[in-house]
Coordinates of C-alpha atoms and ligand atoms in Angstrom, one line a residue:
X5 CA 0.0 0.0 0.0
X6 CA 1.0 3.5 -1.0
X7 CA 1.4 6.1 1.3
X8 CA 0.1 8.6 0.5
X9 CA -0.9 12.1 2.4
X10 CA -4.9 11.3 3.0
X11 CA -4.5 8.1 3.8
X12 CA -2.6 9.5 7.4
X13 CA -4.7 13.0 7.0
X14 CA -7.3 14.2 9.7
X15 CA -10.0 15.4 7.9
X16 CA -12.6 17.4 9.4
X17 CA -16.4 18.0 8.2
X18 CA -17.8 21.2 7.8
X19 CA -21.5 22.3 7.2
X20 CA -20.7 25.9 6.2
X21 CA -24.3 26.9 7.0
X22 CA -23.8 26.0 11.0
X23 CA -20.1 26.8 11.3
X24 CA -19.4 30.6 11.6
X25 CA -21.3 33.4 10.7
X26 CA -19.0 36.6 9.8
X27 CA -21.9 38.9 8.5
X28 CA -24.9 38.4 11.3
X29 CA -27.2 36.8 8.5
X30 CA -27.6 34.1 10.7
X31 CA -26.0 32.0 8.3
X32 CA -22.4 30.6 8.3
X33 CA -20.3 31.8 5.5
X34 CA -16.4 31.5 4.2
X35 CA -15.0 34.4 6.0
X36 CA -16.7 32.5 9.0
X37 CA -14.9 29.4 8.5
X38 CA -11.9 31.5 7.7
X39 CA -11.8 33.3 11.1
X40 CA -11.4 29.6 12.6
X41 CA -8.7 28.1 10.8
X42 CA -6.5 28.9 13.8
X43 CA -9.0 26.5 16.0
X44 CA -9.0 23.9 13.3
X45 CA -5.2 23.6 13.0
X46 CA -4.7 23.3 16.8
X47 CA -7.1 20.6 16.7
X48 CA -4.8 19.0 14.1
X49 CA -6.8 18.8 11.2
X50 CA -4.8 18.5 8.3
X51 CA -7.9 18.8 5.4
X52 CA -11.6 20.5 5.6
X53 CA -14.4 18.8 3.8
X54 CA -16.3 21.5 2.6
X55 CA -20.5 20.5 2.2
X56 CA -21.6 22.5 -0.6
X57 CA -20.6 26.4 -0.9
X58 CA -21.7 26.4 -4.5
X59 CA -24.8 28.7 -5.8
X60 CA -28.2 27.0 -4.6
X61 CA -31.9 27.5 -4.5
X62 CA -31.1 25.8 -1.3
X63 CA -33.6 22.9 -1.5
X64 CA -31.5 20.7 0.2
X65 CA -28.9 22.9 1.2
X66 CA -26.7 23.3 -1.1
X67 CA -26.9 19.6 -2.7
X68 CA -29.1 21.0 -5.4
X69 CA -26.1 23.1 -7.4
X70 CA -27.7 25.7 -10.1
X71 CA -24.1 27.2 -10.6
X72 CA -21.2 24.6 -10.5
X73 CA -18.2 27.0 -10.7
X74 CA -20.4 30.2 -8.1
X75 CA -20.3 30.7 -4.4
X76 CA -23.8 31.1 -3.3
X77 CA -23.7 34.8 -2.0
X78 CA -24.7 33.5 1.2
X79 CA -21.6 32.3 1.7
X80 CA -19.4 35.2 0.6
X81 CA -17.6 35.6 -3.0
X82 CA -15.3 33.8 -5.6
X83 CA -12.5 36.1 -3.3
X84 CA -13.7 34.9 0.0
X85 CA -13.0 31.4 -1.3
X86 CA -9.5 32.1 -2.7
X87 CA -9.0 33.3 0.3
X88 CA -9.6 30.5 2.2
X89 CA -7.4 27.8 0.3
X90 CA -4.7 30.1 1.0
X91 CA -4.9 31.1 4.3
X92 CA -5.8 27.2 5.1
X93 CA -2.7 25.8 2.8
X94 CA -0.7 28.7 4.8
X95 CA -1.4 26.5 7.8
X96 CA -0.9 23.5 5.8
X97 CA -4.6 22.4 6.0
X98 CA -6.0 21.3 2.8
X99 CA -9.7 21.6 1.3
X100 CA -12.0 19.4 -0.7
X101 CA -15.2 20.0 -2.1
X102 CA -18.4 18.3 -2.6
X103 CA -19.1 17.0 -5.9
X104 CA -22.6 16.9 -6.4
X105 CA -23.0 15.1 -9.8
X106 CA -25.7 12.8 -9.5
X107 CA -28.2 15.6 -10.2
X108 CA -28.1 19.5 -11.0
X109 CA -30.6 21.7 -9.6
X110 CA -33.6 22.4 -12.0
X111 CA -32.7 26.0 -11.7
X112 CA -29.2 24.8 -13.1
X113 CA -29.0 26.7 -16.9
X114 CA -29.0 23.4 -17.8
X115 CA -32.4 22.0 -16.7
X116 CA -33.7 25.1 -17.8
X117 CA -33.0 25.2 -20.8
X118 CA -34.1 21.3 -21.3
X119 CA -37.6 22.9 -19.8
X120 CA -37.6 25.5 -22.3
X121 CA -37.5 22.5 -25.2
X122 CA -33.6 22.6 -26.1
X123 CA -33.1 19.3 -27.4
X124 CA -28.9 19.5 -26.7
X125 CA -30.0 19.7 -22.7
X126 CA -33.0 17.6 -22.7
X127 CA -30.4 14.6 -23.3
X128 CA -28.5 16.2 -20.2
X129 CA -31.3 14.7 -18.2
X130 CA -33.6 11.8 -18.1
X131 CA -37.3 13.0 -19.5
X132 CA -39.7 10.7 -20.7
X133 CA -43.0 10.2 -21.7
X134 CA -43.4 7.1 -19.2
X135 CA -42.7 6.9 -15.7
X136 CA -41.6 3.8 -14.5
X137 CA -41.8 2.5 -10.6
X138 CA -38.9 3.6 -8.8
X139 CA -38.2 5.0 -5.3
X140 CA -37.4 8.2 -4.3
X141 CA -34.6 8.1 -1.6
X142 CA -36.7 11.4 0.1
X143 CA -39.5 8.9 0.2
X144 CA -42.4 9.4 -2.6
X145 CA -42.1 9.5 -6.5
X146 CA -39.3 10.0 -9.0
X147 CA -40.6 11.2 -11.8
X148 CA -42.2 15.0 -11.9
X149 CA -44.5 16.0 -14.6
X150 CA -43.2 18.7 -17.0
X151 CA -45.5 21.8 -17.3
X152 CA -47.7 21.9 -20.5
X153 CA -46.4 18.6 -21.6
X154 CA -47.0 14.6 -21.4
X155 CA -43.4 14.2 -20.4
X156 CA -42.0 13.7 -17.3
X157 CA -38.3 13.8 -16.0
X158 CA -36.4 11.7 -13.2
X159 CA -35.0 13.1 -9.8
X160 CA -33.7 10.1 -7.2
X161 CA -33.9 12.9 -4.7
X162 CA -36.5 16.3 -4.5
X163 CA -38.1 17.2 -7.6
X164 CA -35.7 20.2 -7.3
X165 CA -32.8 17.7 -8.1
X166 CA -33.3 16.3 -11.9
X167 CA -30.8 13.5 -12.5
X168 CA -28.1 13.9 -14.8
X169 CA -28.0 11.6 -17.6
X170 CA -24.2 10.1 -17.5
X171 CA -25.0 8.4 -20.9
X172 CA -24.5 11.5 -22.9
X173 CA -20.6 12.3 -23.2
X174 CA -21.6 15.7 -23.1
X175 CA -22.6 15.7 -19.2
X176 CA -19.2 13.6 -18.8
X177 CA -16.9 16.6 -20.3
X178 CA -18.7 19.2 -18.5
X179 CA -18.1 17.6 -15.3
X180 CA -14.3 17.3 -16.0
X181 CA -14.1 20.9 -17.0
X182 CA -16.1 22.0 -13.6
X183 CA -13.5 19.3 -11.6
X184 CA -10.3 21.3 -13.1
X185 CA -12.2 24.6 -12.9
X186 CA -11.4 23.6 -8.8
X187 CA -8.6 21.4 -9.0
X188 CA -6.8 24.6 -10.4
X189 CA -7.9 26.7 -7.5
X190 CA -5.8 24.7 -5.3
X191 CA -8.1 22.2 -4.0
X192 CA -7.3 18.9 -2.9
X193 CA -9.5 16.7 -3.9
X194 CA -13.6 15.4 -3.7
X195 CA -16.0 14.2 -1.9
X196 CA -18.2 12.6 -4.5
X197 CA -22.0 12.6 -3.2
X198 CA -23.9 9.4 -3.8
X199 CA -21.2 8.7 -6.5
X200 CA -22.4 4.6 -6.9
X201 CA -25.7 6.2 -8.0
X202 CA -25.0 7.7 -10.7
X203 CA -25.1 5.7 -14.1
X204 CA -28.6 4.0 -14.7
X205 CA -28.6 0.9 -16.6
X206 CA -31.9 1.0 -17.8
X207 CA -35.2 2.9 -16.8
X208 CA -37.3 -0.3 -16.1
X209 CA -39.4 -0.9 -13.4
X210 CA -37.5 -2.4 -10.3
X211 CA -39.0 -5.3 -8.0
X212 CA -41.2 -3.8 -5.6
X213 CA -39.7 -3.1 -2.3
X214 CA -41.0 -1.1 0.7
X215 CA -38.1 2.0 0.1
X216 CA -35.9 2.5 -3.3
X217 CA -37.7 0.2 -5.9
X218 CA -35.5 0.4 -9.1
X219 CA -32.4 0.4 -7.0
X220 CA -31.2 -2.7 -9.2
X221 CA -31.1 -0.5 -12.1
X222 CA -28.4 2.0 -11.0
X223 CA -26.3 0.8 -8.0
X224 CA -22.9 0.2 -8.2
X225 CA -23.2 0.1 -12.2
X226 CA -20.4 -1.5 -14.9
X227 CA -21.0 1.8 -16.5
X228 CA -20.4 4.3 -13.0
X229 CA -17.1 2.2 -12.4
X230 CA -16.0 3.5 -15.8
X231 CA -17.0 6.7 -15.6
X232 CA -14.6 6.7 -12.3
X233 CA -12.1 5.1 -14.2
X234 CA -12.4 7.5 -16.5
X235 CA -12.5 10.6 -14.3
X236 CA -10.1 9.1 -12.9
X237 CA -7.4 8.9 -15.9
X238 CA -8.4 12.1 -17.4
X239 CA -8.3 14.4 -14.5
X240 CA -7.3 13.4 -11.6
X241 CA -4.5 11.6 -11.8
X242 CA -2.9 14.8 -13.0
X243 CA -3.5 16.5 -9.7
X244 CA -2.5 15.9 -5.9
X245 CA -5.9 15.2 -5.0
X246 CA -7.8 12.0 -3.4
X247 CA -11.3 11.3 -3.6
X248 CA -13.6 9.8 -1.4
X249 CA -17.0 8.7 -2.3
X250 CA -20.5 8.6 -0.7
X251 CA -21.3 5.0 -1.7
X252 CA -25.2 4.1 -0.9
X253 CA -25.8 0.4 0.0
X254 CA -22.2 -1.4 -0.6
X255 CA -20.7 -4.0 1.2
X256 CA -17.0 -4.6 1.4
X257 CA -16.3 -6.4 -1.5
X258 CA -18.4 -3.7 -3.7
X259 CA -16.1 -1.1 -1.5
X260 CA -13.2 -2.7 -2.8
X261 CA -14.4 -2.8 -6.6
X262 CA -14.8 1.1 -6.0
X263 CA -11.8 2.3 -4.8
X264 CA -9.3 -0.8 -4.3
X265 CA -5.9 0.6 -5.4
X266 CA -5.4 -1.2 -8.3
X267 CA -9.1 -0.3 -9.6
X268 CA -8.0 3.7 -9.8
X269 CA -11.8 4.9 -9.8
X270 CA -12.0 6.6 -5.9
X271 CA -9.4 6.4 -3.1
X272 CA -11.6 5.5 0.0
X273 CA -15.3 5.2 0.9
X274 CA -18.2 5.8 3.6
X275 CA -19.6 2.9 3.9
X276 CA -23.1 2.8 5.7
X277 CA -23.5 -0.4 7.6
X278 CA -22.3 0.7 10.8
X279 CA -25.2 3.4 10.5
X280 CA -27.8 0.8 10.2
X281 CA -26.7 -0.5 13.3
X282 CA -29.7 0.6 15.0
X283 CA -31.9 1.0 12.8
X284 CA -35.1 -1.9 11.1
X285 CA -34.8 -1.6 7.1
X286 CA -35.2 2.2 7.2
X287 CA -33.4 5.0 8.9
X288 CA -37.1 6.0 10.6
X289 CA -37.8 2.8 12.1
X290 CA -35.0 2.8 14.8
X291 CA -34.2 -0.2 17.1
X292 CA -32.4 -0.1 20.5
X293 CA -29.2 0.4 20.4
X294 CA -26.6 -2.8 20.9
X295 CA -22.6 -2.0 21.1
X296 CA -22.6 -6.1 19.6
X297 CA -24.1 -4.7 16.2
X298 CA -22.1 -1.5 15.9
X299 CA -18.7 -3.2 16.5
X300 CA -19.9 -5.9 14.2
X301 CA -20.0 -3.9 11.3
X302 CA -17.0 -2.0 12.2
X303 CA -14.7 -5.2 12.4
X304 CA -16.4 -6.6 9.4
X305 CA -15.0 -3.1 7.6
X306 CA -12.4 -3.6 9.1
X307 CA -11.6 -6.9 8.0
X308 CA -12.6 -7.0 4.4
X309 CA -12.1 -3.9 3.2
X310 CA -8.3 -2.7 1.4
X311 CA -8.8 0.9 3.2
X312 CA -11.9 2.9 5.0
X313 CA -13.4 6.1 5.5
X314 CA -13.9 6.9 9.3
X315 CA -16.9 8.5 10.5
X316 CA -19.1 8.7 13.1
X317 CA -21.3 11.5 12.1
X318 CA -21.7 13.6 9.4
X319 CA -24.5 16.5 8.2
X320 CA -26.7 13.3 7.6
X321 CA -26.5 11.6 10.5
X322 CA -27.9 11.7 14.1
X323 CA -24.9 13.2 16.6
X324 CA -23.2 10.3 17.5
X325 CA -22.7 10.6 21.5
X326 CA -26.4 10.8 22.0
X327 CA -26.8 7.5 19.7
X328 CA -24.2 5.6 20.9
X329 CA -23.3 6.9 24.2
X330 CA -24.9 8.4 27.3
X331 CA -25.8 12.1 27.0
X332 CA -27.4 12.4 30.5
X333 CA -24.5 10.4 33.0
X334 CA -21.6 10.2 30.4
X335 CA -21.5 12.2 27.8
X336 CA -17.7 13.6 28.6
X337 CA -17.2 9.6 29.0
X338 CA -18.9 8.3 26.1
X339 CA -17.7 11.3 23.7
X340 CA -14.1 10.2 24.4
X341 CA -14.8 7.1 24.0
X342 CA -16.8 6.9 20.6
X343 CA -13.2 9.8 19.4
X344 CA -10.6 6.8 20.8
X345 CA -12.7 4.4 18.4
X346 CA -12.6 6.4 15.4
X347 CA -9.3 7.4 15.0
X348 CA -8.1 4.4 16.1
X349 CA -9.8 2.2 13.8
X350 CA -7.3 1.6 9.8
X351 CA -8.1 3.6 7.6
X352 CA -8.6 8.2 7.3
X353 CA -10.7 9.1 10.1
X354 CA -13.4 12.3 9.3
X355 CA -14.3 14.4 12.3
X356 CA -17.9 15.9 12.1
X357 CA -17.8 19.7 13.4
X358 CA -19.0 19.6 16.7
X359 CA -17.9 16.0 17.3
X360 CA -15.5 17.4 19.4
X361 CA -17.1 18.7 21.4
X362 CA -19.5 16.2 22.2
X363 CA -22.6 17.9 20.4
X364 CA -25.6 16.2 20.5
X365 CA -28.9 15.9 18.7
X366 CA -31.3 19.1 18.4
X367 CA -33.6 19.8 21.2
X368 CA -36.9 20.2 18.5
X369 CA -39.8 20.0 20.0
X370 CA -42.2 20.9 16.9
X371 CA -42.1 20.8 12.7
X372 CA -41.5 24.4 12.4
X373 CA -38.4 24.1 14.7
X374 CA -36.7 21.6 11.6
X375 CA -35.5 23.0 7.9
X376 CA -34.7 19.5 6.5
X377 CA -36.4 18.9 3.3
X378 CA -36.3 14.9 3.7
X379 CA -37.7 15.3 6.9
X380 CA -40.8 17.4 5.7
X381 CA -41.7 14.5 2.9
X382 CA -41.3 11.8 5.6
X383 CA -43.7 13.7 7.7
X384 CA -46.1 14.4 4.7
X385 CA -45.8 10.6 3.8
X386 CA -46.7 9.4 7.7
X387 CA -49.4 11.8 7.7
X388 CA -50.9 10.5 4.6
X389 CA -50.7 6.8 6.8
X390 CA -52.7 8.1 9.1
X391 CA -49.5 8.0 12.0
X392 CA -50.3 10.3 14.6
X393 CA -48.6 13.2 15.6
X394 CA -46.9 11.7 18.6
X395 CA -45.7 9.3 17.1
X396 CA -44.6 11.0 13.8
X397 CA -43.0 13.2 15.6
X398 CA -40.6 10.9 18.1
X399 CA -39.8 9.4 14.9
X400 CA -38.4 12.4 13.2
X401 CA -36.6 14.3 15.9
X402 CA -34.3 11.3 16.3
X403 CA -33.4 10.7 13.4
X404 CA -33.7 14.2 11.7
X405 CA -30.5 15.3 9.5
X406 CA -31.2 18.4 11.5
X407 CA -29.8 16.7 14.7
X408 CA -26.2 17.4 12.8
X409 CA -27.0 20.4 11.3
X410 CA -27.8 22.7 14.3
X411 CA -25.4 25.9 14.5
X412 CA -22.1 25.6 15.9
X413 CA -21.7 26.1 19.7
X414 CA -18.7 28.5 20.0
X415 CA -19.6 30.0 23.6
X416 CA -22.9 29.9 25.9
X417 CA -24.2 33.7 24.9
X418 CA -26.9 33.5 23.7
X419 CA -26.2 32.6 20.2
X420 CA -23.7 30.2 20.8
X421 CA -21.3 33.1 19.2
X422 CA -22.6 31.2 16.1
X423 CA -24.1 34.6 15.0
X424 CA -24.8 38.0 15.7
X425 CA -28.2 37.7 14.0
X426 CA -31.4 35.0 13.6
X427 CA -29.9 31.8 13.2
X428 CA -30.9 29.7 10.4
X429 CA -32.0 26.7 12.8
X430 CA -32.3 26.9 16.3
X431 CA -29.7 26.2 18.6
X432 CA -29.5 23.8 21.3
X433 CA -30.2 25.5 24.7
X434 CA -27.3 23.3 26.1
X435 CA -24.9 25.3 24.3
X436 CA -25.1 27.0 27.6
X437 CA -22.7 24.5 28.8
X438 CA -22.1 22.7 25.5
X439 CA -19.3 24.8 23.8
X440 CA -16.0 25.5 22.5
X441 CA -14.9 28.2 25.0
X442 CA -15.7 26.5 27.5
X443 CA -14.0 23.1 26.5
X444 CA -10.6 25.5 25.8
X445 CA -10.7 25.7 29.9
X446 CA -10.6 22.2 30.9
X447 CA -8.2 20.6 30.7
X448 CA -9.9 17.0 31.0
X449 CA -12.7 18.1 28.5
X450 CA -13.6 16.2 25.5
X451 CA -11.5 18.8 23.4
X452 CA -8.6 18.2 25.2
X453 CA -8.6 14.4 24.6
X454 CA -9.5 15.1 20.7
X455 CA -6.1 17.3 20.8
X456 CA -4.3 14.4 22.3
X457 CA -5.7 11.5 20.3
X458 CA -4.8 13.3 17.3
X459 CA -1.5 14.2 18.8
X460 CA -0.8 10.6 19.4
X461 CA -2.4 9.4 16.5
X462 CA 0.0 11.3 14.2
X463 CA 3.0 10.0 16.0
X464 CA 2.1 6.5 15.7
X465 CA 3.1 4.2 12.4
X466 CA 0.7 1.7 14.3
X467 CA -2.2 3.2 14.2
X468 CA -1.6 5.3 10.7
X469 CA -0.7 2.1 8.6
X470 CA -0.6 -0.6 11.2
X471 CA -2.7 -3.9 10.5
X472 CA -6.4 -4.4 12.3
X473 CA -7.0 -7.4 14.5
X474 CA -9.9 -7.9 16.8
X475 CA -9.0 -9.2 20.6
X476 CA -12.7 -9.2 21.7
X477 CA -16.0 -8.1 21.4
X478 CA -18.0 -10.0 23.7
X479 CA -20.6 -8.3 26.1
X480 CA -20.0 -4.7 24.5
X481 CA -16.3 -4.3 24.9
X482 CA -14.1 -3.7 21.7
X483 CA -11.1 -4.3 22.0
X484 CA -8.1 -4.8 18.9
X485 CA -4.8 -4.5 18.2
X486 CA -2.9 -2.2 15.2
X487 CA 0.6 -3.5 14.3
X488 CA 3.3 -1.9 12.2
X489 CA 6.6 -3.9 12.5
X490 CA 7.7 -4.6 15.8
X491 CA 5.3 -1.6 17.1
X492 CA 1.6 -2.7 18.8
X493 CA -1.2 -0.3 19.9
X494 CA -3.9 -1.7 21.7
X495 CA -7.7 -0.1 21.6
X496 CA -10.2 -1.2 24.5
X497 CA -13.7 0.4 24.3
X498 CA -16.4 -0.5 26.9
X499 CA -19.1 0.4 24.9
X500 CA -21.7 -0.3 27.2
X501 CA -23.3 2.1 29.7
X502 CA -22.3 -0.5 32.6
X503 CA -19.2 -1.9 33.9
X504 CA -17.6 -4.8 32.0
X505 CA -14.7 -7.1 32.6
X506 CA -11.2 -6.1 31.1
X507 CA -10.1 -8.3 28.5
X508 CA -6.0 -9.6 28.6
X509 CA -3.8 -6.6 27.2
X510 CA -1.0 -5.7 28.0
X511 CA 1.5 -2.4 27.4
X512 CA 2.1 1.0 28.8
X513 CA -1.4 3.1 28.9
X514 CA -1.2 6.0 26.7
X515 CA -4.7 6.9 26.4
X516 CA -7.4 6.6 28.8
X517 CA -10.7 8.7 29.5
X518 CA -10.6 7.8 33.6
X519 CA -7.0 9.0 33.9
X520 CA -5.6 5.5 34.3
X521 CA -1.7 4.7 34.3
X522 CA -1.1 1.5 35.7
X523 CA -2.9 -1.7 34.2
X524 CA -2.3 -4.0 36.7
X525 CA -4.4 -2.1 38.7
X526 CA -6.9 -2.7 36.5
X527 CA -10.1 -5.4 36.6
X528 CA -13.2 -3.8 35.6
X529 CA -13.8 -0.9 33.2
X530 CA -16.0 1.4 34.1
X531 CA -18.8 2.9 31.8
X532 CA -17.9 3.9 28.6
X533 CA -14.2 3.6 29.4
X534 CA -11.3 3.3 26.8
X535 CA -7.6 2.2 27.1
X536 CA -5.1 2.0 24.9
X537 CA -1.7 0.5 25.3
X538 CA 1.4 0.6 23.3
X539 CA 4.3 -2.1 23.3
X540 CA 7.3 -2.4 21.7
X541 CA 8.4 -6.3 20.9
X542 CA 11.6 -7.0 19.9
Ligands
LIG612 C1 -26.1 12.8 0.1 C2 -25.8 14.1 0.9 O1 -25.0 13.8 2.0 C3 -27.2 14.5 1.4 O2 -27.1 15.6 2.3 C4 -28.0 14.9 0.2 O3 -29.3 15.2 0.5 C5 -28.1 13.8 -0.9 N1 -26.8 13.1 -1.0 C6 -28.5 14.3 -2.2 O4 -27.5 15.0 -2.8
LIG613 CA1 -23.3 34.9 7.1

């Protein structure tokens, strides 16, 4: 294995909307995000994942692109983002982008001009006289009628997102132009959204399933691994860049086909099972929470795969301490805890802003309080079902992309220091106590140990390249080994809420979240707790 810079690179998340607003428009911006490069680089992050910054009607923030080579003037200028690369590569952080190429916006020139009856930009998109059965992944239809005619056109997503046609060669050469339009900038690379989407095979009905009929038709296609390869080969192989792709539905072997290193399509991918830990079929139909099902996905990743994607959270997920730890008796405990497992796990860990400060989940309490447009169809769709409000509601503030998306929590006044103005989305009342200032004064905060995780991590061969093995994972506790020559990390994770038994380690502790130093004095972990170990063996 190559080793390359993002394969050892801390990459951290950010949802420009809830990071930092500069201007008091209640909205985070670039200049926001500039003003905190300084934070991010004493965190160690080494690259910034930037969600979409691109011009937007905003129908699902951002991931609905009208202008591919624009900032949307919400989020400053063309010079605000110039400004950012270099002020970040002056700290030696890099920045990718969101590529967003499964679908435009229908206010993208484009899709306008297909409306309007061009026949060139018609064939940029699927319309057709006949709708066939498929599955929104919003929940309800695919296909939206175009106005005035018996045609139709296709949009996976919100009607606002038309998908692109990747047939036409035409779509593929204005992508590549709208990659090095960025590439050139100084960028380092993609984040390619829903990327195993992309290419349909055919527009036939699907089998009938409760969520996603039609799916057959377009995952993982022969045709999207070419168009990777291709992508690939014709641009970025020229640049110092790595991609890593939002693949829907994969498991490790399909993982591998997408971005083994001898395939050259992607570099890494998120995966999803470990998100479906706790969760029936669909995302909305949750199930209690077991550490068993989580770690087994994890080691399964682990195991199988030639390289991962880290992640806990990200702007579509719940916050991960108040899913898989204890927000009311442990959070400090738990949030170390669930940081120890992520960047010790092989492969590029991805750190969610807020993570680290153990943010969790909104505190909604009614429809108007959430923006999400995936949440608002869900709720029309249970309504239509007859579920009652009660219940429609528990099921929606838990799982709720807002949960990630609520504003930053720089300080307790009273807007967080997120903004000067109306925030977007509310923010959660704990900010009060939940914040970045106030993590910078303790010492044995959650900040602090993401400082010194990272610290460690970036010192360590082990746990950069090392190989994965899994000691245990009976009754909760995870425990594995990374190895790189003669060098051994150990990870222990209780990742129950209880006390569990220790399992047979051995080493010098060099991480723990209960300030322990001497193992032998250990027999029982408490809640939540994590060691890890390191041994030299000659
Ligand atoms: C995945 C993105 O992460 C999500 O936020 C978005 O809604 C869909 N792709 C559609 O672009
Ligand atoms: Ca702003």
């Amino acid at each position: 294995m190559n080793k390359e810079w993002w394969r050892k690179a801390i990459i951290y998340q950010i949802y420009p909307r809830s990071f930092n607003d500069s201007n008091g428009d209640g909205i985070g911006d670039i200049p926001g995000i500039t003003e905190k490069l300084d934070y991010l680089k004493e965190l160690g992050a080494d690259c910034i994942w930037l969600s979409p910054v691109y011009a937007s009607p905003n129908c699902d923030n951002g991931y609905d692109i009208s202008d591919y080579k624009a900032i949307h003037p919400d989020f400053g200028t063309m010079a605000d983002f110039d400004e950012l690369v270099k002020k970040a590569g002056e700290r030696g952080i890099k920045i990718i982008m969101d590529l967003v190429i499964n679908h435009t916006s229908d206010e993208h020139e484009w899709f306008q001009k297909a409306l309007a009856g061009d026949k060139k930009y018609r064939d940029y998109y699927y319309f057709r006289e006949k709708k066939n059965n498929w599955g929104s992944f919003f929940g309800g239809k695919t296909w939206e009628k175009v106005p005035g005619e018996e045609m139709y056109y296709l949009h996976l997503f919100n009607k606002k997102q038309p998908d692109l046609n990747w047939h036409n060669p035409d779509v593929y050469n204005e992508v590549c132009d709208i990659m090095r339009f960025w590439l050139d900038k100084g960028i380092a690379g993609f984040r390619c959204d829903v990327i195993n989407v992309i290419y349909k095979n055919s527009l036939d009905n699907g089998k009938r399933r409760i969520a996603l009929t039609g799916l057959e038709h377009y995952l993982s296609t022969e045709g999207c691994h070419e168009i990777l390869r291709r992508l690939n080969k014709d641009v970025l192989s020229h640049y110092d860049c790595f991609t890593v792709g939002e693949t829907v539905f994969v498991n490790p072997a399909q993982a591998n086909l997408l971005m083994g290193e001898s395939r050259k399509e992607l570099n890494m991918v998120f995966g999803f099972e470990h998100m479906e830990c706790d969760q029936r079929g669909l995302k909305w139909f949750k199930r209690p929470y077991a550490p068993k099902r989580l770690i087994a996905a994890l080691d399964k990743w682990q195991r199988e795969c030639e390289w991962t994607a880290n992640y806990l959270e990200n702007h579509d997920q719940p916050r991960s301490v108040s899913r898989f730890g204890d927000i009311e008796d442990y959070r400090k405990e738990s949030a170390k805890m669930l940081c120890a497992l992520n960047l010790c796990l092989r492969g590029t860990p991805f750190i969610y802003e807020g993570e680290e400060i153990g943010m969790t989940n909104g505190d909604f309490d009614k429809m108007s309080d959430i923006q999400d447009v995936e949440s608002h169809t869900i709720n029309g769709i249970l309504k239509k079902f007859l579920i009652p409000c009660g219940i429609r509601m528990k099921m929606i503030f838990r799982t709720t992309r807002d949960n990630a998306r609520t504003p930053m929590q720089w300080d307790g006044t009273s807007n967080a220091g997120f903004t000067e103005g109306v925030p977007w989305l509310r923010i959660n009342a704990n900010h009060e106590w939940i914040n970045v200032a106030r993590e910078e004064q303790d010492e044995n905060g959650i900040l602090a140990f993401y400082k010194a995780m990272i610290a460690f991590r970036k010192q360590s061969d082990a746990l950069q390249f090392g190989d994965y093995e899994k000691i245990d994972s009976k009754t909760g506790v995870y425990a594995f080994k990374r190895t790189y020559g003669n060098k051994c990390v150990t990870v222990v994770l209780n990742m129950n809420c209880y006390n569990a038994g220790l399992p047979e380690i051995s080493g010098k502790i060099v991480m723990s979240n209960y300030n322990r130093s001497d193992l032998d004095e250990i027999s029982t972990l408490n809640p939540y707790e994590v060691l890890i170990t390191e041994r030299e063996d000659r």
